[in-house]
mmCIF file of C-alpha atoms in Angstrom:
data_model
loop_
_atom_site.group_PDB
_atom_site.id
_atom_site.type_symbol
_atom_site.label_atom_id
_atom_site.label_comp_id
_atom_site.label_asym_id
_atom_site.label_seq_id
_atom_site.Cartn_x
_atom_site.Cartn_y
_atom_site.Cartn_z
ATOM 1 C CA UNK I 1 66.704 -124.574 -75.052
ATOM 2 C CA UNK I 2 68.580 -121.947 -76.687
ATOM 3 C CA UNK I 3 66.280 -119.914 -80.115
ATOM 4 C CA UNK I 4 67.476 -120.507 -83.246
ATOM 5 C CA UNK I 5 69.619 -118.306 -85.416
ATOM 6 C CA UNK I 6 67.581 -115.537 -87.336
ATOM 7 C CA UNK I 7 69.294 -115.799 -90.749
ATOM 8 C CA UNK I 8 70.582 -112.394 -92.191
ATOM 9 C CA UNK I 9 68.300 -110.536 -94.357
ATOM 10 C CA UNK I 10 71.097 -110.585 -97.080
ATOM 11 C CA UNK I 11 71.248 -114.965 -97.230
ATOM 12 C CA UNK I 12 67.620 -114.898 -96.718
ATOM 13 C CA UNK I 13 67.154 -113.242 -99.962
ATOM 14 C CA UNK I 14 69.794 -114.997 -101.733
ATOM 15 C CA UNK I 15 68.421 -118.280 -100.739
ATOM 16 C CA UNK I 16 65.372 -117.316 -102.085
ATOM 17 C CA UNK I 17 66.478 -115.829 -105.551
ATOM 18 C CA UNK I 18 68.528 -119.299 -105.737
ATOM 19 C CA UNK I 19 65.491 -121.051 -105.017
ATOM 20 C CA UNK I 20 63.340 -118.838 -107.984
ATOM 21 C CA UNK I 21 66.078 -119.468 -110.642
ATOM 22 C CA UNK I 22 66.278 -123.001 -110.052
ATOM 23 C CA UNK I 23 62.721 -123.007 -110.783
ATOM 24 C CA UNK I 24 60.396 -123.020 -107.936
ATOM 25 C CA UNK I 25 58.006 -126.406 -108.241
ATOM 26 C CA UNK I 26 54.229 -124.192 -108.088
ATOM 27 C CA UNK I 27 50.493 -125.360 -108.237
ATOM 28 C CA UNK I 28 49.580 -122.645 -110.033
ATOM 29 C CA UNK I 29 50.081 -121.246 -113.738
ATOM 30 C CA UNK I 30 53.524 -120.136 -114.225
ATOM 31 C CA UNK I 31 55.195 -118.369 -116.920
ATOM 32 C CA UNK I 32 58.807 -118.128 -118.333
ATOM 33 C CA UNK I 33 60.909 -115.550 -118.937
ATOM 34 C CA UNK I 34 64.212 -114.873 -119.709
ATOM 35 C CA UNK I 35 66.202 -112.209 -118.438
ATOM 36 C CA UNK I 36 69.727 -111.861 -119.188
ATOM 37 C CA UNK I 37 70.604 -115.510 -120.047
ATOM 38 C CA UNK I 38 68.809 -116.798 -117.378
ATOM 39 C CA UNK I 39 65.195 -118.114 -117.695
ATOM 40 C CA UNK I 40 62.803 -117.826 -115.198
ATOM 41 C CA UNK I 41 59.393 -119.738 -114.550
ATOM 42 C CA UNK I 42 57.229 -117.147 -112.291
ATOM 43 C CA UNK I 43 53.511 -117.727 -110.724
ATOM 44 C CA UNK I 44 51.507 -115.907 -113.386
ATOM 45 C CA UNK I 45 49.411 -114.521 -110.203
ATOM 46 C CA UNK I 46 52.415 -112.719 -107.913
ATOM 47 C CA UNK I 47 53.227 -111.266 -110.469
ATOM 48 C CA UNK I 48 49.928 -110.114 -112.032
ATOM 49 C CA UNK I 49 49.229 -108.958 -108.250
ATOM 50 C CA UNK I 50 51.502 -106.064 -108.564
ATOM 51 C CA UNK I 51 51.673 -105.271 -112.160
ATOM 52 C CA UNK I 52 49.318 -103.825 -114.693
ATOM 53 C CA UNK I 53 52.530 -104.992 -117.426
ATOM 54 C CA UNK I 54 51.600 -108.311 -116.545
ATOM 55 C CA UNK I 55 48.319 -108.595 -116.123
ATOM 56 C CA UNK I 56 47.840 -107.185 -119.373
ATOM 57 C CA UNK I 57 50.116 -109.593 -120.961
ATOM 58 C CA UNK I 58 48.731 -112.490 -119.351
ATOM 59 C CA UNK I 59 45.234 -111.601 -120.747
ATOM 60 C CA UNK I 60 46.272 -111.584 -124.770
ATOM 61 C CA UNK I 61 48.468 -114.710 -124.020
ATOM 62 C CA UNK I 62 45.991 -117.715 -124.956
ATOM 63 C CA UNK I 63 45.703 -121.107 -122.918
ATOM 64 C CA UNK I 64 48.634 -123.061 -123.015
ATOM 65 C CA UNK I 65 51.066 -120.313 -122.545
ATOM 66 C CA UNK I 66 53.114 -122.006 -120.586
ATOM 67 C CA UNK I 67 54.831 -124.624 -123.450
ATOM 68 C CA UNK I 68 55.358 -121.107 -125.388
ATOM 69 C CA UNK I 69 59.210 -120.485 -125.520
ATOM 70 C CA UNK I 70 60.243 -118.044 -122.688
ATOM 71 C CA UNK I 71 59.196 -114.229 -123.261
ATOM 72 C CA UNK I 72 62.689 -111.819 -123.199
ATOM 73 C CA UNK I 73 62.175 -109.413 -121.049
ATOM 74 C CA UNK I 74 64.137 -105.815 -121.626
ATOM 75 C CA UNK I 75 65.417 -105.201 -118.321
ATOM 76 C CA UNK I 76 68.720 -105.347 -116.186
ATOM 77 C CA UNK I 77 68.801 -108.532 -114.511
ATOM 78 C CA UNK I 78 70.081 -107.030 -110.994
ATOM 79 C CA UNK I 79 66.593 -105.069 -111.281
ATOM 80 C CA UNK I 80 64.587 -108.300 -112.421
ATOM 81 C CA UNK I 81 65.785 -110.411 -109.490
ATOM 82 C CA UNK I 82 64.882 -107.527 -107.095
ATOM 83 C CA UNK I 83 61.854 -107.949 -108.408
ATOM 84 C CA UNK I 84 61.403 -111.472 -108.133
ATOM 85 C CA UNK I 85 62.499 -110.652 -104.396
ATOM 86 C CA UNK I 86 59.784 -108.721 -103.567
ATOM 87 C CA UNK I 87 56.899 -110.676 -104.703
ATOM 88 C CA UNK I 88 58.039 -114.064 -103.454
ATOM 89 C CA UNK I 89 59.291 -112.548 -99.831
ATOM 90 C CA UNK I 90 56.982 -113.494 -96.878
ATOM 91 C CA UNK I 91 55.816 -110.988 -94.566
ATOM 92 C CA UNK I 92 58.054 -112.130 -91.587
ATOM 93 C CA UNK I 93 61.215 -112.499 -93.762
ATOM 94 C CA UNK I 94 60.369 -108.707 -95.770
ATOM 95 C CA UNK I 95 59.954 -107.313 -91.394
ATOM 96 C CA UNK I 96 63.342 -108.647 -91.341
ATOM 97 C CA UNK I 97 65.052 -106.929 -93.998
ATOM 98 C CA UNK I 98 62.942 -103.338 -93.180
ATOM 99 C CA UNK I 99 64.592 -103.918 -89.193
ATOM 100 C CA UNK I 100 68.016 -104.620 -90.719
ATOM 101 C CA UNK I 101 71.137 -102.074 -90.789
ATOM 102 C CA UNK I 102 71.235 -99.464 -93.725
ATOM 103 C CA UNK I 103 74.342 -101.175 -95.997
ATOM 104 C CA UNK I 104 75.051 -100.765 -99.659
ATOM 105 C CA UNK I 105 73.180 -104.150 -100.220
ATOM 106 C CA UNK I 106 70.029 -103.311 -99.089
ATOM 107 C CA UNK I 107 69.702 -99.816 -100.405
ATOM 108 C CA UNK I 108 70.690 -101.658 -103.795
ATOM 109 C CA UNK I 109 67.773 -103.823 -103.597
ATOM 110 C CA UNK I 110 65.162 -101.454 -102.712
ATOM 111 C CA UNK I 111 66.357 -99.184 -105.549
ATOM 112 C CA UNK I 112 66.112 -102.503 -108.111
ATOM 113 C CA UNK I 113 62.792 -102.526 -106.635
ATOM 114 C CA UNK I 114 61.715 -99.284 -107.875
ATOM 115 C CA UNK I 115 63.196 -99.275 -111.171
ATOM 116 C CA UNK I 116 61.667 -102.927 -111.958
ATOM 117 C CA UNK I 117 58.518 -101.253 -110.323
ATOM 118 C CA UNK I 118 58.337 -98.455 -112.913
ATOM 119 C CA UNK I 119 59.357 -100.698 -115.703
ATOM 120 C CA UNK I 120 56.116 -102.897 -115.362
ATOM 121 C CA UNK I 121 53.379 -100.345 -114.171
ATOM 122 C CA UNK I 122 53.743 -100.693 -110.440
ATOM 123 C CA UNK I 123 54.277 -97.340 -109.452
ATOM 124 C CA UNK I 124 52.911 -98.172 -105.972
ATOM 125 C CA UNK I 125 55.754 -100.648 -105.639
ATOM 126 C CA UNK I 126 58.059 -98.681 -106.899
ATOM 127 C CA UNK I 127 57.067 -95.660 -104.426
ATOM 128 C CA UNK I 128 57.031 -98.315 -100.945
ATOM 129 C CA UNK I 129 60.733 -99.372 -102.091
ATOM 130 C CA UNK I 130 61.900 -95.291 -102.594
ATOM 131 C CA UNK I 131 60.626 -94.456 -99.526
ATOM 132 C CA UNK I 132 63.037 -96.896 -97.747
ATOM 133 C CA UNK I 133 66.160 -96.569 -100.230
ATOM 134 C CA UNK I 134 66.288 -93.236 -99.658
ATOM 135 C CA UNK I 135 64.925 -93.261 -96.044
ATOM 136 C CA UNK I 136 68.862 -95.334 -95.620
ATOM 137 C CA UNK I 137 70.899 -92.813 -97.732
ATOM 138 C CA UNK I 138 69.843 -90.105 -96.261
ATOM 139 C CA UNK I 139 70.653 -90.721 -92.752
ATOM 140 C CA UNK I 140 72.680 -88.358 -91.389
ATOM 141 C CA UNK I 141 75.304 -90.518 -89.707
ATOM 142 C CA UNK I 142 75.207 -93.006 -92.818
ATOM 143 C CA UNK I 143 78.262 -94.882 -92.659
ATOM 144 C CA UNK I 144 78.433 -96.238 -96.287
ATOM 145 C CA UNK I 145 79.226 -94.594 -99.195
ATOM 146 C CA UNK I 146 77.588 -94.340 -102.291
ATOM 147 C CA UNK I 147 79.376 -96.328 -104.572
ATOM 148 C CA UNK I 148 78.893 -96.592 -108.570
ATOM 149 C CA UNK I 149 76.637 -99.238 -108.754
ATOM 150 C CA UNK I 150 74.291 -97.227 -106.298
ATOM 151 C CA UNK I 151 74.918 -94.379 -108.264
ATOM 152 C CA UNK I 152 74.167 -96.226 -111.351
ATOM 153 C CA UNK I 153 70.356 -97.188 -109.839
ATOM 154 C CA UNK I 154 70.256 -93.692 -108.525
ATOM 155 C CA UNK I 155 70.662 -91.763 -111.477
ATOM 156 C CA UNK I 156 68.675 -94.732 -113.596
ATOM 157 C CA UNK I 157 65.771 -93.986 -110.907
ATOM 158 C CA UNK I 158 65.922 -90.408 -111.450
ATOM 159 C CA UNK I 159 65.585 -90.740 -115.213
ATOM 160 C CA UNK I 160 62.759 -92.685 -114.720
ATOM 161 C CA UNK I 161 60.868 -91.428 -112.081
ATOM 162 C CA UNK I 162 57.583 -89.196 -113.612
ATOM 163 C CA UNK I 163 58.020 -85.446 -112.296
ATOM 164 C CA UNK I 164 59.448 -82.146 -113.229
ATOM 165 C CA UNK I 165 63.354 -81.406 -112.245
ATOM 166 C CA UNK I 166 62.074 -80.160 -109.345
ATOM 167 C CA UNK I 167 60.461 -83.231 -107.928
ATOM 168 C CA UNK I 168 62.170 -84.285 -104.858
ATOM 169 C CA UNK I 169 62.429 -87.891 -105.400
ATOM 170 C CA UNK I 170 64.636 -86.779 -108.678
ATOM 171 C CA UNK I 171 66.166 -83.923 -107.083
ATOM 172 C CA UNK I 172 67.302 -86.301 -103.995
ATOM 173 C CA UNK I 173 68.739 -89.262 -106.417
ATOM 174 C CA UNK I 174 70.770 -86.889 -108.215
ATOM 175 C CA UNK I 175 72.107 -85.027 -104.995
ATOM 176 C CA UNK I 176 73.240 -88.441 -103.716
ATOM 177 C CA UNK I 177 74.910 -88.733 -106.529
ATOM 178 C CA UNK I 178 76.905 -84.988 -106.877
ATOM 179 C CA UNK I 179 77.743 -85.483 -102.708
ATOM 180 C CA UNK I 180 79.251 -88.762 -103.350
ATOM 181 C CA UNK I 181 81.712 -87.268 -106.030
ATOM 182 C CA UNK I 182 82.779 -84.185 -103.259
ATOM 183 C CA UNK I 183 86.539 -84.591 -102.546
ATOM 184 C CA UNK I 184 85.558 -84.487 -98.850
ATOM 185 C CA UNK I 185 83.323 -87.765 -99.029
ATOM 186 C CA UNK I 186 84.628 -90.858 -98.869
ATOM 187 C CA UNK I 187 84.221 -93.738 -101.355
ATOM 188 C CA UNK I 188 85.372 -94.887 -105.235
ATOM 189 C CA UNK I 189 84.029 -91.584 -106.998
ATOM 190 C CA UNK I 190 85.059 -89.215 -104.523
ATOM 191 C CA UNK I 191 88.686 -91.044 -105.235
ATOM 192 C CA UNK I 192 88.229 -91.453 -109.015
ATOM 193 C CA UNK I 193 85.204 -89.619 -110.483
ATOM 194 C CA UNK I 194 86.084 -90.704 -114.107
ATOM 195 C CA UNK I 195 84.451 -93.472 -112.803
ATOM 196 C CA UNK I 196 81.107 -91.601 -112.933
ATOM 197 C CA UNK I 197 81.398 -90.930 -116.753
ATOM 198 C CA UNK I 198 79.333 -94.335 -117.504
ATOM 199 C CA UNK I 199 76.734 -93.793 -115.472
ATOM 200 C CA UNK I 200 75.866 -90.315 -115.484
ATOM 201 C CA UNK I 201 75.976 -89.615 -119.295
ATOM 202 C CA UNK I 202 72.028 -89.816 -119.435
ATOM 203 C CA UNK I 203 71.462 -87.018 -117.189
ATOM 204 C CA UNK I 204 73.123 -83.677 -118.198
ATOM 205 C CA UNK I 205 72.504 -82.293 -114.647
ATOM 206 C CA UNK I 206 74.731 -85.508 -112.732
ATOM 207 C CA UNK I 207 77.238 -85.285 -116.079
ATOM 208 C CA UNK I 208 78.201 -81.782 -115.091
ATOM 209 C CA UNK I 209 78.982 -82.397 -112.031
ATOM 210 C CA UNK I 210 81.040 -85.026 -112.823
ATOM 211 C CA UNK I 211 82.979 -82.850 -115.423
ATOM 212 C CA UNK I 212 83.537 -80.159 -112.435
ATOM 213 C CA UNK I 213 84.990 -82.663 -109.972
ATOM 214 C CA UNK I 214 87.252 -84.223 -112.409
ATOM 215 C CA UNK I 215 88.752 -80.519 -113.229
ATOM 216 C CA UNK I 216 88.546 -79.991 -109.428
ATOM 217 C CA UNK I 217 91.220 -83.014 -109.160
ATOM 218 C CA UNK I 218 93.902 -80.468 -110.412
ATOM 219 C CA UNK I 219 96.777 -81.687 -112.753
ATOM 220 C CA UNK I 220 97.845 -84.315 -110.456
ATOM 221 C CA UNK I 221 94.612 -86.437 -112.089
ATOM 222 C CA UNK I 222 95.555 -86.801 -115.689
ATOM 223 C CA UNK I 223 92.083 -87.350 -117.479
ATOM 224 C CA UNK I 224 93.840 -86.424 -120.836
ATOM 225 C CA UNK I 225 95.666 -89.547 -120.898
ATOM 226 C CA UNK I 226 92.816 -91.470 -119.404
ATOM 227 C CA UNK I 227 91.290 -94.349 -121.780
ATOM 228 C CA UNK I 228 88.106 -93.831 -119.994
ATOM 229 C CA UNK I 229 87.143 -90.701 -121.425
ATOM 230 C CA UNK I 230 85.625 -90.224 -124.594
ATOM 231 C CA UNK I 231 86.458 -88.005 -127.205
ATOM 232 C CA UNK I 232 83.472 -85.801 -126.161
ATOM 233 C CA UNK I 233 84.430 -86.065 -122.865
ATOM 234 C CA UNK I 234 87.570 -84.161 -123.610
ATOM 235 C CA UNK I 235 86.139 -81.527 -125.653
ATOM 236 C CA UNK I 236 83.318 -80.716 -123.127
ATOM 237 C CA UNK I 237 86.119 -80.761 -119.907
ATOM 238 C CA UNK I 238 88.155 -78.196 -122.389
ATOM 239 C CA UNK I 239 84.868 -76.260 -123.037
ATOM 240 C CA UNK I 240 84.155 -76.365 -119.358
ATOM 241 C CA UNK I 241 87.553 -75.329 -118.397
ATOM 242 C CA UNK I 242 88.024 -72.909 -120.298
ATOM 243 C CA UNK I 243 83.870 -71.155 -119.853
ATOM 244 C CA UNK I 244 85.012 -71.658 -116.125
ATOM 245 C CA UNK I 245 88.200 -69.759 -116.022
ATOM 246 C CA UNK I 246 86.722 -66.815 -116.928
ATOM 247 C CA UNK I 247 84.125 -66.743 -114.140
ATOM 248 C CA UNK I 248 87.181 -64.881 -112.682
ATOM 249 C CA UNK I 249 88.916 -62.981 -115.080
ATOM 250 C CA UNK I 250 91.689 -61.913 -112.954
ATOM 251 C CA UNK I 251 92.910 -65.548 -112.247
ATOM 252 C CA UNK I 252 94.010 -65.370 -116.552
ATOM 253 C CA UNK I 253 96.345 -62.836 -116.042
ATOM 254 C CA UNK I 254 97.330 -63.643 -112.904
ATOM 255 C CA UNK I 255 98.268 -67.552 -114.191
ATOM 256 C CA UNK I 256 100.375 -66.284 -117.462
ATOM 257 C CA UNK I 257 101.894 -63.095 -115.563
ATOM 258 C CA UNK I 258 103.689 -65.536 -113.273
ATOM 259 C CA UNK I 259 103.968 -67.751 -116.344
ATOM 260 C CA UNK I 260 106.205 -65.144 -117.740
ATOM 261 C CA UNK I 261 107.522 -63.855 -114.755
ATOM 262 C CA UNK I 262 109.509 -67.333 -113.940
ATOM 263 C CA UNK I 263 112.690 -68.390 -115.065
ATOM 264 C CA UNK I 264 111.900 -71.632 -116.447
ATOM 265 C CA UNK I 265 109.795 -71.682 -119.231
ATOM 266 C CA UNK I 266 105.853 -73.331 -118.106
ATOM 267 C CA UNK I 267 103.409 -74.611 -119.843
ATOM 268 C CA UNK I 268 100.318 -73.708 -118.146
ATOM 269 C CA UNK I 269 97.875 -76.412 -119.185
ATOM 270 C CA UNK I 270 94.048 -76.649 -119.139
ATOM 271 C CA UNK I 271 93.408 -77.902 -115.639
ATOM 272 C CA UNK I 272 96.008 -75.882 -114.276
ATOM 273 C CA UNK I 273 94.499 -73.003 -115.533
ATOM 274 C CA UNK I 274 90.939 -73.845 -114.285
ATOM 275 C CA UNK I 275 92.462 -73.934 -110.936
ATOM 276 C CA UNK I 276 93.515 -71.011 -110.807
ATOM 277 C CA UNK I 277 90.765 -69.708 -111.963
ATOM 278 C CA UNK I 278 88.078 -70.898 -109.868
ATOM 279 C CA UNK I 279 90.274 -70.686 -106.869
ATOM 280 C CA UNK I 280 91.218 -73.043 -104.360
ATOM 281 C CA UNK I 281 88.304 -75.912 -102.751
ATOM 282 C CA UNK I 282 85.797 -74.668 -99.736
ATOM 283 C CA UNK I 283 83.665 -77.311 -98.706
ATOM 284 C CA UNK I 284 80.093 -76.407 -98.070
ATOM 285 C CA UNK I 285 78.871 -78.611 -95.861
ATOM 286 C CA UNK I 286 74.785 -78.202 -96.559
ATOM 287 C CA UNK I 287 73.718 -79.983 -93.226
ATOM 288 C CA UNK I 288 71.242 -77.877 -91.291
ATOM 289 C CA UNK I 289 71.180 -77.281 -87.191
ATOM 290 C CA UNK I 290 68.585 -79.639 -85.329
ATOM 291 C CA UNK I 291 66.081 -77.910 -83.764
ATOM 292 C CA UNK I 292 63.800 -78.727 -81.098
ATOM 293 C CA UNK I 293 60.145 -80.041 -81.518
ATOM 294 C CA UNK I 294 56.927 -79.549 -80.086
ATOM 295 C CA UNK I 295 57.340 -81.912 -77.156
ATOM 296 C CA UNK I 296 61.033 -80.332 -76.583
ATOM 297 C CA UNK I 297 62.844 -83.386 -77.815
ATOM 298 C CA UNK I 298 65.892 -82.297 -80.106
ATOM 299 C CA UNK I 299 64.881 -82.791 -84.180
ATOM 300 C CA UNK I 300 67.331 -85.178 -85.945
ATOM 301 C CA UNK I 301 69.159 -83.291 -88.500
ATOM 302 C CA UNK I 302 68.375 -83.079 -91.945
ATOM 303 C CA UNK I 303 70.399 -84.727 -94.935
ATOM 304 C CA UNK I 304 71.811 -82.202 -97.277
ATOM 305 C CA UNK I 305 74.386 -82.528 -100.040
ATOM 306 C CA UNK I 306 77.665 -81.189 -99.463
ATOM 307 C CA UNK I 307 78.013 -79.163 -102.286
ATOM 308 C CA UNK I 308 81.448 -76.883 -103.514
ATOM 309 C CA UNK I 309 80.735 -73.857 -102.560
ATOM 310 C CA UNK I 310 81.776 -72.416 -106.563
ATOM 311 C CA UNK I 311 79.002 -74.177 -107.780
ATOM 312 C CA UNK I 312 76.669 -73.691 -105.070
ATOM 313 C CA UNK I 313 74.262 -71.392 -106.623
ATOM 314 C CA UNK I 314 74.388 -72.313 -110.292
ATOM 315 C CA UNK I 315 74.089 -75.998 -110.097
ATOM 316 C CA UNK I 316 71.024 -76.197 -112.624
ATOM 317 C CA UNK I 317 73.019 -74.043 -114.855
ATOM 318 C CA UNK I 318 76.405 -75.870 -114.792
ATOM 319 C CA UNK I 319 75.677 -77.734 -117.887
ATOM 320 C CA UNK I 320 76.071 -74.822 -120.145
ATOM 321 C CA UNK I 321 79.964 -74.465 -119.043
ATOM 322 C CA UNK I 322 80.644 -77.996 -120.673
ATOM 323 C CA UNK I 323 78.034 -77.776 -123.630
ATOM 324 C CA UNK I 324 80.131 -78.383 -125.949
ATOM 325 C CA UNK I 325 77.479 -77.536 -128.858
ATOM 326 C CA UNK I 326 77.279 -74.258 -127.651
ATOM 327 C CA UNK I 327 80.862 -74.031 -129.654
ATOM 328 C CA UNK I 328 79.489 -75.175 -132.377
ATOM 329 C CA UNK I 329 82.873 -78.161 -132.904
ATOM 330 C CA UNK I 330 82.803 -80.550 -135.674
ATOM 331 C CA UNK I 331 83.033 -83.741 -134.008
#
């Protein structure tokens, strides 16, 4: 007699967030809440196990909580139902998911884990579910790129997380990030880093790179015409521009000598300019050598960033090129 299927982790957890939102029937006291404009009714208990949020909440709510209209909750609802994942998954069904495949999915909703983690006091949660996120995205032979809703929980974990800028859990969110939008990666923001602007605007350090690799597009990429871009946007990429240009002084006179030098008249625009400037793209690929270990089996490489080589050393200072109140413009 042949075994049974073994349901993918992705259907088993949709089954089970289906099952949660159509109100699972418990013997126990439950709660509602709404998220979104959904309403959920949760066993007070799961999720008083792994929250101080709610077990505090639960203790100044008085008997008979559960006729009370549903409590809004301030949190994304992609996050919430990651959540509700985690503390309704069975041991068997969570081995599953830890054995499956690294794919955009799953690194998704182990990064929803740690940002609903965080939200509600479960910092032991939230540091099981970063361990694995990033344990996937930074495998060296990942073959999935980090799109803009992973950068979206990446850079919304990094804002959150408690540390310094050093920390490494922030400093390896944000580096997912800045490798994702290198012209030699694959994916939607390498393509289109405008894309970015959304997402990164609450963390200078991400934003700047994302102003560098939309100059680093060239004038093919027209970003002045581009609805997409705020106002600021377009004063800080002129600010950056034009603070970047002269990094090299000699690429000025070098652009408007063979401005005037040609026989048809050019108008040597912004991005042009910065090109010039800042000379043309070497990749910097930041992966290091494997070595050998004790036992003289060969180390797995290390994940690094691959980082333009311009940049490379004044990455924590690349904000100041785009700063636009540094120029002191009336807005």
């Amino acid at each position: 007699m042949s075994e049974p299927g073994t349901p993918s982790c992705a259907a088993s957890a949709n089954v089970l967030l289906k099952s949660v939102i159509c109100d699972l029937k418990y013997r126990e006291p439950t709660v509602q809440l709404k998220v979104g404009d959904n309403v959920y009714k949760i066993s007070k208990s799961r999720l008083s196990l792994r929250s101080p949020f709610f077990r505090g909440l639960f203790a100044r709510l008085k008997d008979g909580s559960e006729d009370r209209p549903p409590i809004q909750l301030d949190i994304s609802e992609p996050e919430w139902k990651a959540f509700v994942w985690f503390i309704h998954v069975d041991p068997l069904a969570l081995e599953i998911h830890s054995a499956a495949p690294a794919s955009t999915e799953n690194c998704a909703l182990y990064l929803g884990v740690v940002i609903s983690g965080l939200h509600f006091g479960a910092r032991d949660v939230a540091g099981w579910a970063i361990d694995r996120a990033l344990g996937m995205l930074t495998q060296p032979a990942r073959n999935f790129p980090v799109d803009l809703e992973l950068a979206r929980l990446l850079v919304s974990v990094a804002s959150r997380w408690r540390g310094g800028a050093c920390d490494p859990i922030i400093t390896t969110c944000r580096d997912l990030v800045c490798d994702a939008l290198h012209p030699n990666r694959l994916g939607e923001l390498s393509d289109d880093p405008i894309r970015a602007l959304t997402i990164a605007r609450v963390d200078k350090f991400v934003l700047s790179h994302v102003y560098f690799y939309i100059l680093n597009k060239g004038t093919d990429y027209n970003w002045k015409d581009d609805a997409r871009v705020e106002p600021v946007d377009r004063i800080r990429l002129l600010c950056g521009a034009y603070s970047l240009s002269h990094q090299n002084t000699w690429a000025i006179s070098t652009a408007f000598s063979q401005s005037s030098s040609s026989s048809t008249s050019a108008s040597w625009t912004v991005s042009s300019l910065f090109a010039l400037a800042i000379g043309p793209t070497v990749a910097t690929q930041f992966t290091q050598p494997s070595g050998v270990t004790a036992q003289g089996r060969q180390a797995p490489l290390q994940w690094r960033p691959e980082i333009d080589r311009r940049i490379m050393c004044a990455r924590d200072r690349l904000w100041n090129h785009f700063d636009d109140k540094q120029w002191s413009l009336a807005m």
